[in-house]
Short mmCIF file of C-alpha atoms and ligand atoms in Angstrom, two decimals:
data_model
loop_
_atom_site.label_atom_id
_atom_site.label_comp_id
_atom_site.label_asym_id
_atom_site.label_seq_id
_atom_site.Cartn_x
_atom_site.Cartn_y
_atom_site.Cartn_z
CA MET A 124 0.00 0.00 0.00
CA THR A 125 1.31 3.47 -0.91
CA THR A 126 2.06 5.61 2.14
CA VAL A 127 0.94 9.24 2.22
CA SER A 128 4.59 10.37 1.99
CA GLU A 129 5.17 8.16 -1.04
CA ALA A 130 2.03 9.47 -2.75
CA ILE A 131 3.01 13.10 -2.10
CA LYS A 132 6.51 12.53 -3.45
CA LYS A 133 5.32 10.57 -6.48
CA ARG A 134 2.55 12.99 -7.51
CA HIS A 135 3.48 15.40 -10.22
CA SER A 136 1.58 16.98 -13.07
CA ALA A 137 1.33 14.42 -15.85
CA ARG A 138 0.85 16.00 -19.28
CA ALA A 139 0.66 12.87 -21.43
CA PHE A 140 -1.53 9.85 -20.75
CA LEU A 141 -1.88 6.35 -22.16
CA ASP A 142 -4.85 5.52 -24.36
CA LYS A 143 -6.26 3.29 -21.63
CA ASP A 144 -9.69 3.64 -20.03
CA VAL A 145 -10.13 4.19 -16.32
CA ASP A 146 -12.79 2.10 -14.58
CA ILE A 147 -15.42 4.62 -13.44
CA ASP A 148 -15.83 2.70 -10.17
CA ILE A 149 -12.21 3.55 -9.34
CA VAL A 150 -13.01 7.24 -9.94
CA LYS A 151 -16.12 7.01 -7.75
CA ASN A 152 -14.10 5.35 -4.99
CA ILE A 153 -11.44 8.09 -5.18
CA ILE A 154 -14.11 10.78 -4.81
CA GLU A 155 -15.86 8.87 -2.04
CA ILE A 156 -12.66 8.87 0.02
CA ALA A 157 -11.54 12.38 -0.99
CA LYS A 158 -14.78 13.83 0.37
CA GLN A 159 -13.42 13.24 3.89
CA SER A 160 -11.39 16.45 3.35
CA PRO A 161 -11.70 19.07 6.08
CA SER A 162 -13.58 22.30 5.45
CA GLY A 163 -14.53 25.19 7.72
CA VAL A 164 -17.63 24.32 9.76
CA ASN A 165 -17.85 21.27 7.48
CA THR A 166 -19.23 23.36 4.60
CA GLN A 167 -17.83 21.00 1.90
CA PRO A 168 -18.13 23.87 -0.61
CA TRP A 169 -17.11 21.72 -3.60
CA ASN A 170 -19.00 20.11 -6.44
CA ILE A 171 -17.46 17.78 -8.94
CA TYR A 172 -18.33 16.87 -12.54
CA VAL A 173 -16.76 13.77 -14.06
CA LEU A 174 -16.63 13.39 -17.85
CA SER A 175 -15.65 10.28 -19.76
CA SER A 176 -16.47 8.70 -23.14
CA ASP A 177 -18.82 10.81 -25.29
CA ALA A 178 -19.25 13.59 -22.73
CA ARG A 179 -15.47 14.05 -22.57
CA ASN A 180 -14.96 13.74 -26.33
CA LYS A 181 -17.67 16.23 -27.25
CA LEU A 182 -16.22 18.79 -24.88
CA VAL A 183 -12.69 18.23 -26.20
CA ASP A 184 -13.90 18.72 -29.79
CA GLU A 185 -15.58 22.02 -29.00
CA ALA A 186 -12.89 23.32 -26.66
CA THR A 187 -10.04 22.65 -29.11
CA SER A 188 -12.07 24.21 -31.92
CA ARG A 189 -12.60 27.34 -29.79
CA TYR A 190 -8.86 27.39 -28.98
CA ASP A 191 -7.93 27.09 -32.66
CA GLN A 192 -10.25 29.98 -33.54
CA GLY A 193 -9.06 32.10 -30.62
CA LYS A 194 -12.63 32.25 -29.32
CA MET A 195 -12.15 31.62 -25.63
CA ASP A 196 -14.77 32.88 -23.15
CA GLY A 197 -12.36 34.63 -20.80
CA GLN A 198 -11.93 34.20 -17.08
CA GLU A 199 -14.66 34.62 -14.46
CA TYR A 200 -12.04 34.83 -11.73
CA LEU A 201 -8.51 36.15 -11.88
CA VAL A 202 -6.27 33.14 -12.54
CA TYR A 203 -3.02 35.12 -12.30
CA PRO A 204 -2.55 38.31 -10.29
CA LYS A 205 -2.54 41.54 -12.32
CA GLU A 206 0.69 42.64 -10.67
CA MET A 207 3.18 39.78 -10.53
CA PRO A 208 6.02 40.21 -8.07
CA ASP A 209 9.45 39.07 -9.28
CA TRP A 210 9.43 35.84 -7.26
CA TYR A 211 6.08 34.92 -8.87
CA LYS A 212 7.38 35.62 -12.37
CA GLU A 213 10.55 33.60 -11.71
CA ARG A 214 8.67 30.55 -10.50
CA ARG A 215 6.20 30.77 -13.37
CA ARG A 216 9.04 31.02 -15.87
CA GLY A 217 10.85 28.17 -14.08
CA VAL A 218 8.07 25.65 -14.62
CA GLY A 219 7.40 26.93 -18.14
CA TRP A 220 10.99 26.49 -19.24
CA ALA A 221 11.40 23.15 -17.50
CA MET A 222 8.42 21.89 -19.51
CA TYR A 223 9.41 23.46 -22.82
CA GLY A 224 13.00 22.29 -22.26
CA ALA A 225 11.81 18.68 -21.78
CA LEU A 226 9.91 19.02 -25.06
CA GLY A 227 12.79 20.68 -26.92
CA ILE A 228 10.71 23.82 -27.53
CA GLU A 229 12.90 26.88 -27.83
CA LYS A 230 12.22 30.38 -26.57
CA GLY A 231 10.12 32.33 -29.06
CA ASP A 232 8.68 29.26 -30.79
CA THR A 233 5.11 30.40 -30.17
CA GLU A 234 3.63 27.89 -32.61
CA LYS A 235 4.93 24.93 -30.61
CA MET A 236 4.02 26.62 -27.32
CA MET A 237 0.47 27.16 -28.55
CA ALA A 238 0.30 23.52 -29.65
CA GLN A 239 1.38 22.45 -26.16
CA GLY A 240 -1.18 24.82 -24.58
CA ARG A 241 -3.88 23.28 -26.79
CA LYS A 242 -3.27 19.89 -25.18
CA ASN A 243 -4.87 21.26 -22.01
CA TYR A 244 -8.17 21.18 -23.88
CA GLU A 245 -7.64 17.51 -24.75
CA PHE A 246 -6.99 16.70 -21.08
CA PHE A 247 -3.51 15.80 -22.35
CA GLY A 248 -5.02 12.60 -23.72
CA ALA A 249 -6.46 11.48 -20.35
CA PRO A 250 -9.70 9.49 -20.72
CA VAL A 251 -11.32 11.18 -17.73
CA GLY A 252 -11.79 14.90 -17.25
CA ILE A 253 -12.99 16.23 -13.93
CA PHE A 254 -14.23 19.72 -13.12
CA VAL A 255 -14.27 21.16 -9.65
CA THR A 256 -16.45 24.10 -8.70
CA VAL A 257 -16.52 26.24 -5.56
CA LYS A 258 -19.71 27.56 -3.96
CA ASN A 259 -19.67 31.35 -4.52
CA CYS A 260 -20.76 32.29 -1.01
CA VAL A 261 -17.63 30.91 0.69
CA GLY A 262 -15.19 33.49 -0.70
CA PRO A 263 -11.39 33.06 -0.76
CA ASN A 264 -11.32 31.15 2.52
CA GLY A 265 -13.51 28.42 1.04
CA TRP A 266 -11.32 28.03 -2.07
CA GLY A 267 -8.59 26.75 0.25
CA HIS A 268 -10.98 24.14 1.60
CA VAL A 269 -11.75 22.94 -1.90
CA GLY A 270 -7.98 22.71 -2.38
CA HIS A 271 -7.84 20.01 0.31
CA PHE A 272 -10.40 18.02 -1.62
CA ILE A 273 -8.48 18.41 -4.88
CA GLN A 274 -5.18 17.35 -3.33
CA ASN A 275 -6.83 14.26 -1.85
CA ILE A 276 -8.05 13.31 -5.32
CA CYS A 277 -4.51 13.70 -6.68
CA LEU A 278 -3.00 11.55 -3.91
CA LEU A 279 -5.68 8.87 -4.16
CA ALA A 280 -5.05 8.76 -7.90
CA ILE A 281 -1.44 7.80 -7.14
CA GLU A 282 -2.59 5.09 -4.73
CA ASN A 283 -4.66 3.67 -7.60
CA GLY A 284 -1.78 3.72 -10.11
CA LEU A 285 -3.21 6.79 -11.85
CA ALA A 286 -1.86 10.28 -12.51
CA THR A 287 -3.37 13.75 -12.68
CA CYS A 288 -2.82 17.24 -14.00
CA LEU A 289 -4.74 20.11 -12.45
CA GLN A 290 -5.85 22.56 -15.11
CA GLU A 291 -6.78 26.16 -14.54
CA ALA A 292 -6.62 26.45 -18.34
CA TRP A 293 -10.31 25.49 -18.32
CA ALA A 294 -11.06 28.73 -16.46
CA GLU A 295 -10.84 30.30 -19.94
CA LEU A 296 -14.01 28.48 -21.01
CA PRO A 297 -16.58 28.87 -18.21
CA LYS A 298 -19.48 29.48 -20.60
CA LEU A 299 -18.74 26.43 -22.73
CA LEU A 300 -18.47 24.37 -19.56
CA ARG A 301 -21.76 25.71 -18.30
CA GLU A 302 -23.31 24.29 -21.51
CA HIS A 303 -21.61 20.92 -21.11
CA ILE A 304 -21.79 20.26 -17.38
CA ASN A 305 -24.61 22.61 -16.46
CA TYR A 306 -23.14 23.85 -13.19
CA PRO A 307 -25.46 26.27 -11.40
CA ASP A 308 -25.05 30.04 -11.03
CA ASP A 309 -24.06 29.80 -7.37
CA GLU A 310 -20.88 27.89 -8.28
CA THR A 311 -17.63 29.12 -9.85
CA LEU A 312 -15.68 26.77 -12.05
CA TRP A 313 -12.20 26.55 -10.54
CA CYS A 314 -10.21 23.98 -12.46
CA GLY A 315 -10.16 20.80 -14.44
CA ILE A 316 -8.35 17.60 -13.51
CA ALA A 317 -6.99 15.32 -16.21
CA LEU A 318 -7.07 11.77 -14.82
CA GLY A 319 -5.65 8.65 -16.39
CA TYR A 320 -2.68 6.33 -16.68
CA GLU A 321 0.50 8.32 -17.19
CA ASP A 322 2.56 7.84 -20.33
CA GLU A 323 5.83 7.65 -18.46
CA ALA A 324 7.88 7.49 -21.66
CA ASP A 325 6.61 10.82 -23.03
CA PRO A 326 9.28 13.57 -22.81
CA VAL A 327 6.79 16.00 -21.19
CA ASN A 328 6.58 13.71 -18.17
CA GLN A 329 10.35 13.52 -17.70
CA PHE A 330 10.95 16.75 -15.78
CA ARG A 331 10.16 17.54 -12.14
CA THR A 332 9.59 20.96 -10.59
CA GLU A 333 11.70 22.25 -7.71
CA ARG A 334 10.58 23.46 -4.30
CA GLU A 335 11.95 26.18 -2.06
CA ASP A 336 14.26 25.08 0.78
CA LEU A 337 12.38 24.63 4.05
CA GLU A 338 14.42 27.30 5.89
CA ASN A 339 13.37 29.90 3.30
CA PHE A 340 9.66 29.64 4.05
CA SER A 341 9.49 28.29 7.63
CA LYS A 342 10.14 29.69 11.05
CA PHE A 343 10.42 27.50 14.11
CA LEU A 344 9.79 29.57 17.22
CA LYS A 345 10.46 28.37 20.76
C1 FMN B 528 -5.05 24.89 -9.38
C2 FMN B 528 -3.97 24.49 -10.34
C3 FMN B 528 -4.15 24.71 -11.69
C4 FMN B 528 -3.17 24.30 -12.62
N1 FMN B 528 -3.40 24.50 -13.95
C5 FMN B 528 -2.56 23.98 -14.88
C6 FMN B 528 -2.88 24.05 -16.26
O1 FMN B 528 -3.89 24.63 -16.67
N2 FMN B 528 -2.05 23.45 -17.14
C7 FMN B 528 -0.92 22.81 -16.74
O2 FMN B 528 -0.18 22.26 -17.60
N3 FMN B 528 -0.56 22.74 -15.41
C8 FMN B 528 -1.37 23.29 -14.48
N4 FMN B 528 -1.09 23.19 -13.13
C9 FMN B 528 0.10 22.45 -12.72
C10 FMN B 528 1.18 23.33 -12.09
O3 FMN B 528 1.91 23.98 -13.09
C11 FMN B 528 2.06 22.40 -11.24
O4 FMN B 528 1.30 21.87 -10.19
C12 FMN B 528 3.29 23.10 -10.65
O5 FMN B 528 4.12 23.59 -11.66
C13 FMN B 528 4.08 22.13 -9.77
O6 FMN B 528 4.48 21.00 -10.52
P1 FMN B 528 4.04 19.51 -10.15
O7 FMN B 528 2.53 19.49 -10.10
O8 FMN B 528 4.56 18.66 -11.27
O9 FMN B 528 4.61 19.18 -8.82
C14 FMN B 528 -2.00 23.66 -12.17
C15 FMN B 528 -1.83 23.46 -10.80
C16 FMN B 528 -2.78 23.88 -9.89
C17 FMN B 528 -2.57 23.62 -8.43
#
């Protein structure tokens, strides 16, 4: 059995998946356990929409077509801050270049970058696409609580031999998603989750992101 530490260390964003179906009962079991996540006064301010087979494929067709035509809806919440401090820019660039480096995409090659960005809207080939919404009334505090739920899904995926990629890219298509998954007006679409069996041989899955040293973000007070 995978320990929690092993699952945390093994989890990373997978951006290429095998063409292999995921048993929907495994997905249901993951969600069933993930729902034990803590939330303030037990609000459980999340809802989840799981797409596979036709539902997934129809969405992918329309989303990639919108991407190709440059007809995205635009964000209903601010995905990135308007003012990015230097540390934010550096970390953002760091992950971007690690990924493009693994793929052999050079700086300035916008065509290849766009093609990689497009893969978000194919769930990177994952057979299951999940959407997570947050109840509007909870505000920023509640988004953190939904984060617990999302992380549990990611770790349980590892325990089941699966991999994930969280995808705020879908925040660019809230209207299209409203048509496909019919989430109500009192929910905000936060992110997608690509779920499937990782293609470990694909170059995009070869790199790992770094983390800050513990002493740079922790204080131990006695
Ligand atoms: C809420 C959220 C949204 C994300 N959205 C995307 C996305 O749209 N596309 C993508 O390729 N990666 C996305 N990521 C993955 C992050 O880039 C990744 O988690 C981070 O660089 C750390 O790398 P790791 O997940 O491999 O440890 C997202 C992560 C989070 C937590």
